[in-house]
Short mmCIF file of C-alpha atoms and ligand atoms in Angstrom, two decimals:
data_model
loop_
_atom_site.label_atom_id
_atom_site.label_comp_id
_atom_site.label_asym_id
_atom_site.label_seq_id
_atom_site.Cartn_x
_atom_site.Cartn_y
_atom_site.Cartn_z
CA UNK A 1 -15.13 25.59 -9.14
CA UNK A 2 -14.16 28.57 -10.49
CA UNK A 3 -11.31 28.59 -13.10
CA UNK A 4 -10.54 24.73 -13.01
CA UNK A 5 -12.47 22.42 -14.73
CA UNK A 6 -13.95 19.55 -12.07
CA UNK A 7 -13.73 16.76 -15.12
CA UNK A 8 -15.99 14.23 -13.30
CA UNK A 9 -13.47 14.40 -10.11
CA UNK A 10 -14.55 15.30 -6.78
CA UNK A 11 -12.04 17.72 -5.33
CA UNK A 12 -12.23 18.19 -1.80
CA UNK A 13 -11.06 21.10 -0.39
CA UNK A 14 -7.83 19.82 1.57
CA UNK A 15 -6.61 16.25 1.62
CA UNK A 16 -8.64 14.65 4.52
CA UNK A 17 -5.52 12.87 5.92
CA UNK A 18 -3.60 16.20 6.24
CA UNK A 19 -5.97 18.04 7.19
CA UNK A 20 -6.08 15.86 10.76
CA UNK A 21 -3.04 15.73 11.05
CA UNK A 22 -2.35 19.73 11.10
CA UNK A 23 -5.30 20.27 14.09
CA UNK A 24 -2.79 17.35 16.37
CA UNK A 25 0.04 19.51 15.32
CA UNK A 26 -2.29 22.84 16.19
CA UNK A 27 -3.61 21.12 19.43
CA UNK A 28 -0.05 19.62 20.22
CA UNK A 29 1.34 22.91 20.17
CA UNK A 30 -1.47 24.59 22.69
CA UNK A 31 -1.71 21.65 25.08
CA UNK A 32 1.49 20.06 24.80
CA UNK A 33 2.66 17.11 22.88
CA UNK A 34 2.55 14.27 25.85
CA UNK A 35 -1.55 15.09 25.72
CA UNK A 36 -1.74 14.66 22.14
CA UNK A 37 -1.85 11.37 20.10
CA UNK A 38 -1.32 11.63 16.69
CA UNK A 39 -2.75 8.16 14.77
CA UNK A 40 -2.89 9.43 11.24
CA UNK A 41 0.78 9.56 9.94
CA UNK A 42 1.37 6.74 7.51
CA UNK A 43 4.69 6.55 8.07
CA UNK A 44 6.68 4.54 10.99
CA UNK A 45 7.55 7.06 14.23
CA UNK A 46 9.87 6.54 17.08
CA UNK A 47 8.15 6.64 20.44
CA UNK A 48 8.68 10.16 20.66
CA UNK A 49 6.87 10.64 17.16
CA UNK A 50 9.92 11.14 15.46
CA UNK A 51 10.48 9.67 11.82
CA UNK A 52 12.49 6.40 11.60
CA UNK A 53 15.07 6.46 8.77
CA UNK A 54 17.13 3.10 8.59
CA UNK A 55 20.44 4.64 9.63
CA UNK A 56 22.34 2.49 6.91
CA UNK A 57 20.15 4.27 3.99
CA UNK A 58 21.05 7.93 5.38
CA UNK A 59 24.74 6.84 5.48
CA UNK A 60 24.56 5.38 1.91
CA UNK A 61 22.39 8.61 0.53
CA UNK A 62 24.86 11.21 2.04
CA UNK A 63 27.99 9.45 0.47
CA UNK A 64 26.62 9.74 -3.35
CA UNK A 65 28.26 11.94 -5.75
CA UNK A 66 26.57 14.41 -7.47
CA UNK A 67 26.85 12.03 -10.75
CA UNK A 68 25.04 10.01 -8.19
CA UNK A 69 21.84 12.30 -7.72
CA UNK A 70 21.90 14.98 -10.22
CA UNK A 71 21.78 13.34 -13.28
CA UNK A 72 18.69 12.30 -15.08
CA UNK A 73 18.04 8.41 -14.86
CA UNK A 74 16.67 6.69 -18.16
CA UNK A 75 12.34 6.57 -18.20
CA UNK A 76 12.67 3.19 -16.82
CA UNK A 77 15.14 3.54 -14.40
CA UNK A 78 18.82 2.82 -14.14
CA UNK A 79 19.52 -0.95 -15.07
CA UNK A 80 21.21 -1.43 -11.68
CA UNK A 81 18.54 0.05 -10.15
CA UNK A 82 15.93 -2.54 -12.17
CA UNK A 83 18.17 -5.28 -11.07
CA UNK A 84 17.88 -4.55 -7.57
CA UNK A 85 14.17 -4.09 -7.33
CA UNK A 86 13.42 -7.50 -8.52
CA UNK A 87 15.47 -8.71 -5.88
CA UNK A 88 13.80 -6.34 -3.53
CA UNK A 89 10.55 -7.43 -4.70
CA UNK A 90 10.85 -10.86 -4.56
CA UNK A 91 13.38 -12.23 -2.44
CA UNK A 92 14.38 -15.29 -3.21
CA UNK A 93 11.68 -16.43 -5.21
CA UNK A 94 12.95 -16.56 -9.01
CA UNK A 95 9.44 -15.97 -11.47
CA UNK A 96 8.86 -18.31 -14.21
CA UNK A 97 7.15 -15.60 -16.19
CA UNK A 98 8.50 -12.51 -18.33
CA UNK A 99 9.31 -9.86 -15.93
CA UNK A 100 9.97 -6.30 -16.68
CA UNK A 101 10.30 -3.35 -14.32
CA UNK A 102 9.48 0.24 -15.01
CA UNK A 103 10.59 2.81 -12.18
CA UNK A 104 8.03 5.37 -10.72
CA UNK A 105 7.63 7.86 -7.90
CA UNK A 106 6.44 5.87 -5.26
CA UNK A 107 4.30 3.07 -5.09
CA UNK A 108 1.39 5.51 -6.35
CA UNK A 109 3.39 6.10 -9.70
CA UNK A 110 2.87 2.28 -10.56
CA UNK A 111 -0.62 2.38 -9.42
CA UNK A 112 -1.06 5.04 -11.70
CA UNK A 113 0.46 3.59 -15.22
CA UNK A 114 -1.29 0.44 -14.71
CA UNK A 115 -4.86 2.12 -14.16
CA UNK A 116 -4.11 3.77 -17.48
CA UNK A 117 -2.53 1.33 -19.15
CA UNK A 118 -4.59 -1.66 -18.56
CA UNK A 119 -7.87 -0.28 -18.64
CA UNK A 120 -9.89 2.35 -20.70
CA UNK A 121 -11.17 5.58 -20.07
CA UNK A 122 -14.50 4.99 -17.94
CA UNK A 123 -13.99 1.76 -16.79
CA UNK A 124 -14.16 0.31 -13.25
CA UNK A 125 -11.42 -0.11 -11.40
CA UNK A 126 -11.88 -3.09 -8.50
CA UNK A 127 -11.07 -2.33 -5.27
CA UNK A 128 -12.06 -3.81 -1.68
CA UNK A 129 -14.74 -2.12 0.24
CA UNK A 130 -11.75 -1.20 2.73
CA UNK A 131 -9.35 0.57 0.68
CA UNK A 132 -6.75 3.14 0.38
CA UNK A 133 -8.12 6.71 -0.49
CA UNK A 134 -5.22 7.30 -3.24
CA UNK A 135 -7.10 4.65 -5.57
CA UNK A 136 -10.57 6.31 -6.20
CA UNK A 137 -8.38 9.93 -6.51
CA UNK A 138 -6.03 8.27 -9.31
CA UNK A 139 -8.86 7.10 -10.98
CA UNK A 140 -10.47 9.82 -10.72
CA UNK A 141 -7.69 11.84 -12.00
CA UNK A 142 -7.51 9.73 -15.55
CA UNK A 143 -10.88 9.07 -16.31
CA UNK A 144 -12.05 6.10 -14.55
CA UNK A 145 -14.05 4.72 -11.34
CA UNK A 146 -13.80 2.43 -8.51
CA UNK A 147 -16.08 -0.01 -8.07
CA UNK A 148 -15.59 -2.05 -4.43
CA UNK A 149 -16.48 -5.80 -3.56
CA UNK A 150 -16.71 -6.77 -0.06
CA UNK A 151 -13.74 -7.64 1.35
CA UNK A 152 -14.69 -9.89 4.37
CA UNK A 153 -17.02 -12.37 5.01
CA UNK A 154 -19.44 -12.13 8.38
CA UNK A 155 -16.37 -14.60 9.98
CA UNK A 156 -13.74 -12.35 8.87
CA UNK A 157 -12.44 -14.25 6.03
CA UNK A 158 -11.40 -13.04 2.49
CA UNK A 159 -14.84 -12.66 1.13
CA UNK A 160 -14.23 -14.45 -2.50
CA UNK A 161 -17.79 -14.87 -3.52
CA UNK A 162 -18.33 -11.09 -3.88
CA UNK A 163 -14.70 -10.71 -5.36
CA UNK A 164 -15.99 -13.20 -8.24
CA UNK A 165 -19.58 -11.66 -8.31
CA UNK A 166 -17.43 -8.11 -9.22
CA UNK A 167 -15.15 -9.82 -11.49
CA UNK A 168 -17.94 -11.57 -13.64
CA UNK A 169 -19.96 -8.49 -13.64
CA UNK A 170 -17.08 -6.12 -14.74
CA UNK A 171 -16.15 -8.70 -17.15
CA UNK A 172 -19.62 -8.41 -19.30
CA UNK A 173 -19.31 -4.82 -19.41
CA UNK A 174 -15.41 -3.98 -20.18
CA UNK A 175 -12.95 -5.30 -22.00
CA UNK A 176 -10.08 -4.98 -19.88
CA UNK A 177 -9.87 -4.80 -15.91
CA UNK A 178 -7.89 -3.34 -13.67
CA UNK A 179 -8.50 -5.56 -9.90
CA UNK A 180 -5.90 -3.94 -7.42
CA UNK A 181 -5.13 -5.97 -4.45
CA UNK A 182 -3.07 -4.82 -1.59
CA UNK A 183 -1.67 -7.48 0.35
CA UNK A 184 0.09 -8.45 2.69
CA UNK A 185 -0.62 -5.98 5.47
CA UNK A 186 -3.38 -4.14 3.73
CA UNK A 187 -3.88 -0.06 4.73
CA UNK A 188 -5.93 0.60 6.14
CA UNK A 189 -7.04 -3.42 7.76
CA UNK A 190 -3.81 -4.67 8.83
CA UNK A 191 -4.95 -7.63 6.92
CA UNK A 192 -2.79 -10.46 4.83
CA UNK A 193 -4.17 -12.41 2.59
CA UNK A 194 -3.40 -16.19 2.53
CA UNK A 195 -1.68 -18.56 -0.22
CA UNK A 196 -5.06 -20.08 0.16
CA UNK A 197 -7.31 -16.62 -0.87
CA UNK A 198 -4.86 -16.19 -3.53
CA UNK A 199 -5.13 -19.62 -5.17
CA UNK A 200 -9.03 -19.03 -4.75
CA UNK A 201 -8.60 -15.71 -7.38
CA UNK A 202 -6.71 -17.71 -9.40
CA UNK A 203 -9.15 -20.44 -9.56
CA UNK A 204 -11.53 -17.76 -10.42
CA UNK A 205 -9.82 -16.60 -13.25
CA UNK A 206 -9.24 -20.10 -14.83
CA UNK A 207 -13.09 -19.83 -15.55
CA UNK A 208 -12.95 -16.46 -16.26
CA UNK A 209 -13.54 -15.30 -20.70
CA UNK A 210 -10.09 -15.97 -21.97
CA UNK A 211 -10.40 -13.18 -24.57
CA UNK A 212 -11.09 -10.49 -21.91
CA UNK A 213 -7.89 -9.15 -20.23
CA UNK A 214 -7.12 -8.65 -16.50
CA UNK A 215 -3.84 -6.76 -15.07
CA UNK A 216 -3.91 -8.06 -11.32
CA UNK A 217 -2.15 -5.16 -9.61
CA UNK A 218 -0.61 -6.26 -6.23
CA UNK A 219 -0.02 -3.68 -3.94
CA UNK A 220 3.00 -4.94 -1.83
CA UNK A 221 4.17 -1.01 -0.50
CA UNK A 222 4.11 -2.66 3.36
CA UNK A 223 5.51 -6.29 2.70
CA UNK A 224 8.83 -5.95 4.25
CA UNK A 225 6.35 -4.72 7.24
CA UNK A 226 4.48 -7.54 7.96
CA UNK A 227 6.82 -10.23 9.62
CA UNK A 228 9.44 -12.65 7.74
CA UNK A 229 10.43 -11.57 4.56
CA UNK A 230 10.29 -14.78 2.65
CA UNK A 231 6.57 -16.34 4.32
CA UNK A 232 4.93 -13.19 3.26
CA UNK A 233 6.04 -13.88 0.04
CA UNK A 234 4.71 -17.46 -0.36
CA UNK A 235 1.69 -16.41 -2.92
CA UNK A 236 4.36 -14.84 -5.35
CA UNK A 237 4.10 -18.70 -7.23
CA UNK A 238 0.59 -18.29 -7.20
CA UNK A 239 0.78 -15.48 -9.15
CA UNK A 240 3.37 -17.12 -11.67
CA UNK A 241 0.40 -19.78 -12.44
CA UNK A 242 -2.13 -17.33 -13.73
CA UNK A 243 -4.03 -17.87 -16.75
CA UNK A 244 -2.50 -16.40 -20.04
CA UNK A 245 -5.03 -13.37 -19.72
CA UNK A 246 -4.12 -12.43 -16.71
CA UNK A 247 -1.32 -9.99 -15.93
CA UNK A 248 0.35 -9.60 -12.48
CA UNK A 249 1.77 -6.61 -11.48
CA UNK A 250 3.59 -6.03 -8.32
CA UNK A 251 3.20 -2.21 -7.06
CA UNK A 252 6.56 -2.31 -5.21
CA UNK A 253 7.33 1.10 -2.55
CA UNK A 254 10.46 2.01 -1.60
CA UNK A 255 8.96 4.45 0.56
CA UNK A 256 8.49 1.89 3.73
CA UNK A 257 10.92 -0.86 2.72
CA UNK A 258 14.14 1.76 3.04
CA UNK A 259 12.21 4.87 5.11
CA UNK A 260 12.80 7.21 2.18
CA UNK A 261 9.52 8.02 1.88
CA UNK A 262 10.08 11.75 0.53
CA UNK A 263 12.15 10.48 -2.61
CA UNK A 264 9.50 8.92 -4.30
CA UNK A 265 10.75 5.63 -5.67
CA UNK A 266 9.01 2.58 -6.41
CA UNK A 267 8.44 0.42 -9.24
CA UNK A 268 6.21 -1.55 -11.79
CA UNK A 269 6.85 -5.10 -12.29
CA UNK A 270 5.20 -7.49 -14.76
CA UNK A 271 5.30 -11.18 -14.41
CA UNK A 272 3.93 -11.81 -18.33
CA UNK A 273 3.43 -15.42 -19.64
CA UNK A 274 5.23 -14.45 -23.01
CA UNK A 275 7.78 -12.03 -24.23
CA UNK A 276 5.82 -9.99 -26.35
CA UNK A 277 3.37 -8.98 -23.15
CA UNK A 278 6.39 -7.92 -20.94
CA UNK A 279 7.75 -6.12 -23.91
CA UNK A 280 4.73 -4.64 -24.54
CA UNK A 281 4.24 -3.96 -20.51
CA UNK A 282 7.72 -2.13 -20.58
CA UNK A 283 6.84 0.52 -24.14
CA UNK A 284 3.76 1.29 -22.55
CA UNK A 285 4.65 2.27 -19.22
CA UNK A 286 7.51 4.32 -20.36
CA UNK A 287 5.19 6.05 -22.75
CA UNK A 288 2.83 6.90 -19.34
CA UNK A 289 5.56 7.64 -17.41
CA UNK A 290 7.28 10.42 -20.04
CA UNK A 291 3.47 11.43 -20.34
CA UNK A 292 3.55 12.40 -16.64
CA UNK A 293 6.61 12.54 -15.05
CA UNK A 294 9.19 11.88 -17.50
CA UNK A 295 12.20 10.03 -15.49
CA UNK A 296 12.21 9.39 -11.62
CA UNK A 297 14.75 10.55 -9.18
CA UNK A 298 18.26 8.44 -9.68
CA UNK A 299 19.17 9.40 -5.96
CA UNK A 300 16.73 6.70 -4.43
CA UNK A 301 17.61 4.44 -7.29
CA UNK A 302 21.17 4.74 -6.97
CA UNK A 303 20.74 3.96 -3.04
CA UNK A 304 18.78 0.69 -3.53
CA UNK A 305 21.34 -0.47 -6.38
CA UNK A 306 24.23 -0.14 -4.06
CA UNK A 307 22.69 -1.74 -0.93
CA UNK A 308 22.04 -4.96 -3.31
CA UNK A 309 25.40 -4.77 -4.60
CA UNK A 310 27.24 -4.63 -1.14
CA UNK A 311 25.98 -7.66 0.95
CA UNK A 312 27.72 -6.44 4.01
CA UNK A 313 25.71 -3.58 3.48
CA UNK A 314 22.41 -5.60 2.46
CA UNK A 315 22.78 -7.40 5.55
CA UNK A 316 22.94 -4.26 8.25
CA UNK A 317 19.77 -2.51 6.50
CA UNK A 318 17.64 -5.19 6.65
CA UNK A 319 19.14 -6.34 10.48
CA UNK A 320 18.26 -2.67 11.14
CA UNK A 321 14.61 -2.79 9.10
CA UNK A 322 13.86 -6.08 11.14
CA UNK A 323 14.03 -4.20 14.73
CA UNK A 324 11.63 -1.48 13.76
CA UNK A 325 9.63 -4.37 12.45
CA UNK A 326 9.35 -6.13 15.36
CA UNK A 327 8.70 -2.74 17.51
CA UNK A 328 5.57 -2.20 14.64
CA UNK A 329 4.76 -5.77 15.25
CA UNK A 330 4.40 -5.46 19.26
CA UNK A 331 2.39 -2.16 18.49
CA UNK A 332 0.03 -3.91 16.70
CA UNK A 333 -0.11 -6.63 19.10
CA UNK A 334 -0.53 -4.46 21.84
CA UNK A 335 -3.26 -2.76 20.38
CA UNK A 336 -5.15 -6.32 19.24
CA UNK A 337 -4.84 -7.49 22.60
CA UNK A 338 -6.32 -4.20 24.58
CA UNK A 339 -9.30 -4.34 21.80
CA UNK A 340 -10.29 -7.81 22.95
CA UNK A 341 -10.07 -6.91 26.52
CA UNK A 342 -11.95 -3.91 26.42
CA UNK A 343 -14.39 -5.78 24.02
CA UNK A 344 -13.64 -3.64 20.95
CA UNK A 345 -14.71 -5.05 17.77
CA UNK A 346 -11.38 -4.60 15.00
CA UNK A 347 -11.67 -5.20 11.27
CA UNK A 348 -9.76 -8.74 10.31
CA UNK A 349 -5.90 -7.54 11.15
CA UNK A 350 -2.88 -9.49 10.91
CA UNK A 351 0.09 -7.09 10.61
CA UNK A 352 1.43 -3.77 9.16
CA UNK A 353 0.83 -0.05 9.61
CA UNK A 354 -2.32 0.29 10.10
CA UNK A 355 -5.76 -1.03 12.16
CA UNK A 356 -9.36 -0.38 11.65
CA UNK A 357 -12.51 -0.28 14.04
CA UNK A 358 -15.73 -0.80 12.01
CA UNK A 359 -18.31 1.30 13.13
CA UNK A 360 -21.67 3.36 11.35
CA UNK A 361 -20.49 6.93 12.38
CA UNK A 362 -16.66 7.20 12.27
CA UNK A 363 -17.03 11.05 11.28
CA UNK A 364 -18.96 11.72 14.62
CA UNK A 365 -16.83 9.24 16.93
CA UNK A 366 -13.58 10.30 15.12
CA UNK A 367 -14.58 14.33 15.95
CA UNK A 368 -14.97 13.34 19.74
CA UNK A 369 -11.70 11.53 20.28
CA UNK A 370 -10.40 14.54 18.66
CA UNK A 371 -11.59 16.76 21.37
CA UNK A 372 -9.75 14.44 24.10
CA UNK A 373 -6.71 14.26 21.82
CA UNK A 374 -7.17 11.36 20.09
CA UNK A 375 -6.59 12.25 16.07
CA UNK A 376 -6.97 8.82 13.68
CA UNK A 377 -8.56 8.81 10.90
CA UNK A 378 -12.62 8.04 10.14
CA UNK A 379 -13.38 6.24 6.56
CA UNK A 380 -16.24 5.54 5.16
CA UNK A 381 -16.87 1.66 7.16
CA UNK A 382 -14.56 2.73 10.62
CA UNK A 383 -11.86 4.63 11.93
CA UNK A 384 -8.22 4.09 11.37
CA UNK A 385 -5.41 3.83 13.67
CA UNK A 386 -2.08 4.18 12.46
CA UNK A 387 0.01 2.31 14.83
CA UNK A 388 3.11 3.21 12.88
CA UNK A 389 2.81 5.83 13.97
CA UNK A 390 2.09 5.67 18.30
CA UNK A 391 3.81 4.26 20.82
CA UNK A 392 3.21 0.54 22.14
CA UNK A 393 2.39 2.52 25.56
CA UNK A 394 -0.27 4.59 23.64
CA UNK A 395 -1.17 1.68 21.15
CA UNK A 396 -2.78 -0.26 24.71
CA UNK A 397 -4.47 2.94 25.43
CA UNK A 398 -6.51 3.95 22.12
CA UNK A 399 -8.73 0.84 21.84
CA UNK A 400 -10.62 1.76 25.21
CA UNK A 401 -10.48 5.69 24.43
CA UNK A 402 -12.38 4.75 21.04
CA UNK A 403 -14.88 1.64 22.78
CA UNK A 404 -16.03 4.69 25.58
CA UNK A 405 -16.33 7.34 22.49
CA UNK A 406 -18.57 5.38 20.96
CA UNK A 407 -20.74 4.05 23.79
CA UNK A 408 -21.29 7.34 24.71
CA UNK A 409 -22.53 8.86 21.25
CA UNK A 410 -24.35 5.95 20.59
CA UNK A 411 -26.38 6.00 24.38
N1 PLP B 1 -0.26 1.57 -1.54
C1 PLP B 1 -0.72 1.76 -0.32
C2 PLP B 1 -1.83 0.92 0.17
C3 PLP B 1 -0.17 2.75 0.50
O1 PLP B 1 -0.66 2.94 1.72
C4 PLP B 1 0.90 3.53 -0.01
C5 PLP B 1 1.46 4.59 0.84
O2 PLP B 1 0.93 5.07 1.77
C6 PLP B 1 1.35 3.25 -1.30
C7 PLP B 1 0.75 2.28 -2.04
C8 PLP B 1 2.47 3.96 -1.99
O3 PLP B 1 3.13 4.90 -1.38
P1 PLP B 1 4.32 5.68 -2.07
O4 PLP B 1 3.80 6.25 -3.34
O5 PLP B 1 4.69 6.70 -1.08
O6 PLP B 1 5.39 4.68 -2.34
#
């Protein structure tokens, strides 16, 4: 570094992601686009790689009135906007618990206050061995560390034996912990975990020191994504039974649920077993939030209050959300089905955005399939396909691009 100060980060040079993604825009534009297959976007494409945007959310955004969009919203978020995010978050499902919402830019904005609210500066923050890249670099940013457990047993199973080893250890040496847990239709698996794994954590916890605290951050950004609304929200009572020293959060994105990715709305949500912790939950993340980014757009908030105020207009976004669903769905099928026929080993999947292929040298296979076209993304255990993102057509294709890559490098 030169000028800036590295302050126990690790700055890469250019976001990986990106970075990708520009050489199948580079290599699109040489070769032409119908030789180029672009599996890195995380957000959901059209066939022809354009961006979806629900056509009832562009209709609602371009009939706001500058009162609408220009004015600043409170730190929190607009109380019709609070309203409507519950309801957004958890469908029908009323929690017993204390809930308070605080608005932030995106999913990654709640992410962010609870890291540095409910942990201290050099802590470990518990993540899965498969897990979103944005974690480690928000930690990062404010002081902390990630610490990963495994997240799947040899059968494929949530692998709760080395979630509780993590938990126990991290317990003895901190005070507080942050465990984030992204579920259902986890980026970058595809996998949803059951009412049955979430029980298990809480079973976990029920044994766990009572006077050491634990905010339980659940990641829901793809949960509209990952097949009927209301089953995927079956472990939302789970969470509601915690222990008193546990702390639910629910990391809600607007970004997916209503395709406005770009606006950056999202929310914090508490489920607290008494007043004083939700009150508590609500002065604190305010306080992070003015600390950072002071308010959050009201545009985005203003859009998801009136869609929950207007049931006609409820109903037609999520009629029009559900068909993109499905045509995610059948990509994801379609690529599950051409990795078993070709033999292609997949990390646990069940739904969503995103599929992985475990492998020991995703940098090397991922550089090949680049040079025939191919652009996903390599992590640390595999490589990741964004099916969002390609076509059901190309989805059957990739599986047996990727099983010949690596028999080849590995002959
Ligand atoms: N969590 C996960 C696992 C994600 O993949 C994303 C987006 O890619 C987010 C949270 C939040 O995204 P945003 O901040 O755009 O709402």
């Amino acid at each position: 570094m030169i000028f800036a100060r590295e302050n126990g980060r690790t700055i890469p040079k250019e976001d990986k992601i990106f970075g990708i993604a520009n050489r199948a825009k580079e290599m699109a534009a040489k070769v032409g686009k119908d030789k180029v297959i672009n599996g890195t976007i995380g957000a959901l494409m059209d066939d022809e790689g354009k961006l979806i945007v629900l056509k009832s959310v562009d209709r609602v955004f371009k009939s706001l009135t500058p009162d609408e969009y220009a004015a600043y919203a409170p730190i929190g978020g607009t109380p019709e906007f609070k309203e409507a995010v519950k309801k957004a978050a958890f469908g029908k499902y009323e929690p017993k618990g204390f809930t308070e919402v605080c608005a932030t830019p995106g999913g990654t904005g709640a992410i962010r206050n609870t890291i540095s609210n409910y942990s201290a500066p050099g802590d470990r923050v518990l993540v899965a061995d498969w897990f979103w890249a944005p974690y480690k670099t928000i930690s990062q940013e404010i002081g902390r560390e990630v610490q990963t457990f495994r997240f799947f047993t040899e059968e494929g199973r949530f692998d709760i034996d080395d979630f509780k080893k993590n938990v126990l250890e991290l317990l003895e040496l901190q005070q507080s912990l942050v465990i984030i847990i992204n579920s259902p239709a986890h980026n970058p698996t595809g996998y949803s975990l059951s009412v049955t794994d979430w029980r298990n954590i809480k079973a976990i916890f029920e044994k766990t020191p009572q006077d050491k605290h634990v905010a339980l951050f659940c990641d829901v950004a793809y949960i509209d994504f990952a097949g009927d609304e209301e089953q995927y929200r079956q472990f939302l009572p789970v969470l509601d039974e915690m222990p008193e020293n546990v702390l639910p959060v629910i990391g809600y994105s607007a970004s997916k649920t209503f395709t406005i990715y770009g606006m950056r709305c999202g929310a914090m949500i508490c489920i607290a077993k008494t007043p004083a912790i939700a009150i508590e939950f609500k002065q604190a993340c305010e306080f992070s939030s003015r600390g950072s980014w002071s308010n959050c757009n009201r545009a985005p908030q203003t859009i998801i209050a009136k869609i929950y105020q207007d049931p006609e207009l409820k109903k037609m976004v999520d009629e029009e959300r559900a068909e993109y669903r499905d045509m995610l769905l059948r990509r994801g099928r379609a690529f599950e089905e051409a990795a078993k026929e070709c033999g292609l080993e997949m990390v646990p999947f069940d739904a969503g955005f995103f599929a992985s292929v475990p492998m020991p040298n995703p940098d090397e296979v991922a550089a090949e399939l680049e040079k025939e076209g191919i652009f996903l993304v390599p992590l640390a255990k595999g490589i990741r396909v964004s099916v969002a993102s390609v076509s059901e057509e190309n989805c059957r294709k990739i599986p047996a691009r990727i099983k010949a890559c690596m028999e080849k490098l590995n002959k």
